[in-house]
CSV table of C-alpha atoms in Angstrom, one decimal:
chain,number,residue,atom,x,y,z
A,1,UNK,CA,8.7,-5.7,-16.4
A,2,UNK,CA,7.4,-5.0,-12.9
A,3,UNK,CA,4.1,-6.2,-12.2
A,4,UNK,CA,1.9,-5.8,-9.0
A,5,UNK,CA,-1.3,-8.2,-8.2
A,6,UNK,CA,-3.4,-7.1,-5.5
A,7,UNK,CA,-6.3,-9.1,-4.0
A,8,UNK,CA,-8.3,-9.3,-0.8
A,9,UNK,CA,-10.7,-6.3,-1.4
A,10,UNK,CA,-14.3,-6.6,-0.5
A,11,UNK,CA,-17.2,-5.2,1.5
A,12,UNK,CA,-17.4,-5.2,5.6
A,13,UNK,CA,-19.2,-3.3,8.0
A,14,UNK,CA,-17.5,-0.7,10.2
A,15,UNK,CA,-15.4,-2.0,12.8
A,16,UNK,CA,-14.5,-5.1,10.6
A,17,UNK,CA,-11.2,-6.2,9.1
A,18,UNK,CA,-9.8,-7.0,5.7
A,19,UNK,CA,-6.4,-8.0,4.8
A,20,UNK,CA,-5.1,-7.0,1.1
A,21,UNK,CA,-2.4,-8.9,-0.7
A,22,UNK,CA,0.2,-7.4,-3.2
A,23,UNK,CA,2.5,-10.0,-5.3
A,24,UNK,CA,5.6,-8.3,-7.3
A,25,UNK,CA,7.1,-9.9,-10.1
A,26,UNK,CA,9.7,-8.8,-12.4
A,27,UNK,CA,11.6,-6.7,-10.1
A,28,UNK,CA,15.2,-6.5,-10.5
A,29,UNK,CA,16.2,-5.8,-7.0
A,30,UNK,CA,16.7,-7.8,-4.0
A,31,UNK,CA,14.7,-5.2,-1.9
A,32,UNK,CA,12.1,-2.7,-2.6
A,33,UNK,CA,10.0,0.0,-1.1
A,34,UNK,CA,6.4,-1.5,-1.5
A,35,UNK,CA,3.4,0.0,-0.2
A,36,UNK,CA,-0.4,1.0,-0.6
A,37,UNK,CA,-2.3,3.9,-1.7
A,38,UNK,CA,-5.8,4.5,-2.0
A,39,UNK,CA,-8.4,6.7,-3.7
A,40,UNK,CA,-11.7,7.4,-2.4
A,41,UNK,CA,-14.3,8.8,-5.1
A,42,UNK,CA,-13.7,12.7,-6.0
A,43,UNK,CA,-10.4,12.5,-4.2
A,44,UNK,CA,-6.9,12.4,-4.8
A,45,UNK,CA,-4.7,9.2,-4.5
A,46,UNK,CA,-3.1,9.1,-0.9
A,47,UNK,CA,-0.6,7.2,0.8
A,48,UNK,CA,-1.5,4.4,3.3
A,49,UNK,CA,1.5,2.6,4.3
A,50,UNK,CA,4.5,1.5,2.9
A,51,UNK,CA,7.4,-1.0,3.9
A,52,UNK,CA,10.9,-1.5,2.9
A,53,UNK,CA,11.5,-5.2,2.1
A,54,UNK,CA,15.0,-5.1,2.9
A,55,UNK,CA,14.6,-4.1,6.5
A,56,UNK,CA,11.0,-4.0,7.5
A,57,UNK,CA,11.0,-0.4,8.1
A,58,UNK,CA,7.4,0.9,7.9
A,59,UNK,CA,5.8,4.3,7.4
A,60,UNK,CA,2.0,5.0,8.0
A,61,UNK,CA,-0.5,7.6,7.1
A,62,UNK,CA,-1.8,9.5,10.6
A,63,UNK,CA,-5.1,8.4,9.6
A,64,UNK,CA,-4.6,4.7,9.8
A,65,UNK,CA,-1.8,4.4,12.5
A,66,UNK,CA,-3.0,1.8,15.1
A,67,UNK,CA,-5.5,0.3,12.7
A,68,UNK,CA,-3.7,-0.8,9.9
A,69,UNK,CA,-0.5,-3.1,9.6
A,70,UNK,CA,1.9,-3.5,6.5
A,71,UNK,CA,4.0,-6.7,6.4
A,72,UNK,CA,5.8,-8.5,4.0
A,73,UNK,CA,6.5,-12.4,3.5
A,74,UNK,CA,9.9,-14.1,3.7
A,75,UNK,CA,10.7,-13.4,0.3
A,76,UNK,CA,9.8,-9.7,0.2
A,77,UNK,CA,7.8,-10.2,-3.0
A,78,UNK,CA,4.4,-10.4,-1.4
A,79,UNK,CA,3.3,-7.3,0.7
A,80,UNK,CA,0.2,-7.3,3.1
A,81,UNK,CA,-2.1,-4.8,4.6
A,82,UNK,CA,-4.1,-5.8,7.7
A,83,UNK,CA,-6.8,-3.4,8.2
A,84,UNK,CA,-8.6,-3.6,11.5
A,85,UNK,CA,-11.1,-1.3,13.0
A,86,UNK,CA,-12.2,0.0,9.6
A,87,UNK,CA,-14.3,2.9,9.2
A,88,UNK,CA,-16.7,4.2,6.4
A,89,UNK,CA,-14.0,6.8,5.5
A,90,UNK,CA,-11.7,3.8,4.5
A,91,UNK,CA,-13.7,3.0,1.5
A,92,UNK,CA,-11.5,3.3,-1.7
A,93,UNK,CA,-9.8,1.8,-4.3
A,94,UNK,CA,-6.5,0.4,-2.8
A,95,UNK,CA,-3.6,0.4,-5.0
A,96,UNK,CA,-0.5,-1.4,-4.5
A,97,UNK,CA,2.8,0.6,-5.4
A,98,UNK,CA,6.5,0.1,-5.7
A,99,UNK,CA,9.5,2.4,-6.9
A,100,UNK,CA,12.3,1.8,-9.2
A,101,UNK,CA,14.7,2.1,-6.5
A,102,UNK,CA,15.6,-0.6,-4.0
A,103,UNK,CA,14.8,1.6,-1.0
A,104,UNK,CA,12.4,3.9,0.4
A,105,UNK,CA,12.5,7.8,0.6
A,106,UNK,CA,11.8,8.1,3.9
A,107,UNK,CA,11.5,12.1,3.6
A,108,UNK,CA,8.7,11.6,0.9
A,109,UNK,CA,7.6,8.2,1.1
A,110,UNK,CA,3.9,9.3,0.7
A,111,UNK,CA,4.5,11.1,-2.5
A,112,UNK,CA,2.8,9.6,-5.2
A,113,UNK,CA,5.1,10.6,-7.9
A,114,UNK,CA,7.9,8.5,-6.1
A,115,UNK,CA,6.4,5.3,-7.1
A,116,UNK,CA,6.8,4.1,-10.8
A,117,UNK,CA,4.8,0.8,-10.8
A,118,UNK,CA,1.2,0.4,-9.9
A,119,UNK,CA,-1.2,-2.5,-9.5
A,120,UNK,CA,-4.8,-2.5,-10.9
A,121,UNK,CA,-6.2,-1.7,-7.6
A,122,UNK,CA,-8.9,-3.6,-5.4
A,123,UNK,CA,-12.1,-2.1,-4.1
A,124,UNK,CA,-12.6,-1.8,-0.4
A,125,UNK,CA,-16.2,-0.9,0.9
A,126,UNK,CA,-17.0,-0.2,4.5
A,127,UNK,CA,-20.5,0.5,5.4
A,128,UNK,CA,-22.0,1.7,8.5
């Protein structure tokens, strides 16, 4: 059974930085499409960034390009989200996600339905 465990959330002032981590276990493939979604109060869950652990290809939402960086460790089982220049509007619960295929769907990478496994979420709060 695939399990995703996030850590690293917290509170920070606007302009600050946070780094999230997601550790995957129970995954049956050697590579994966892993990424981050977020959900703010009263809003739908939206994609933030994903990475293909087999080759390092990444995708980012326009709202975070240039500010957030997704990366992985050498094992490909831990994915990070470095968040810099944080804005108040980045406040949300951040969820780690992966899909039951060992590759990313580049055309639909941001589609929530493409991801079958989710972590429990970690709160990120950015204050002005």
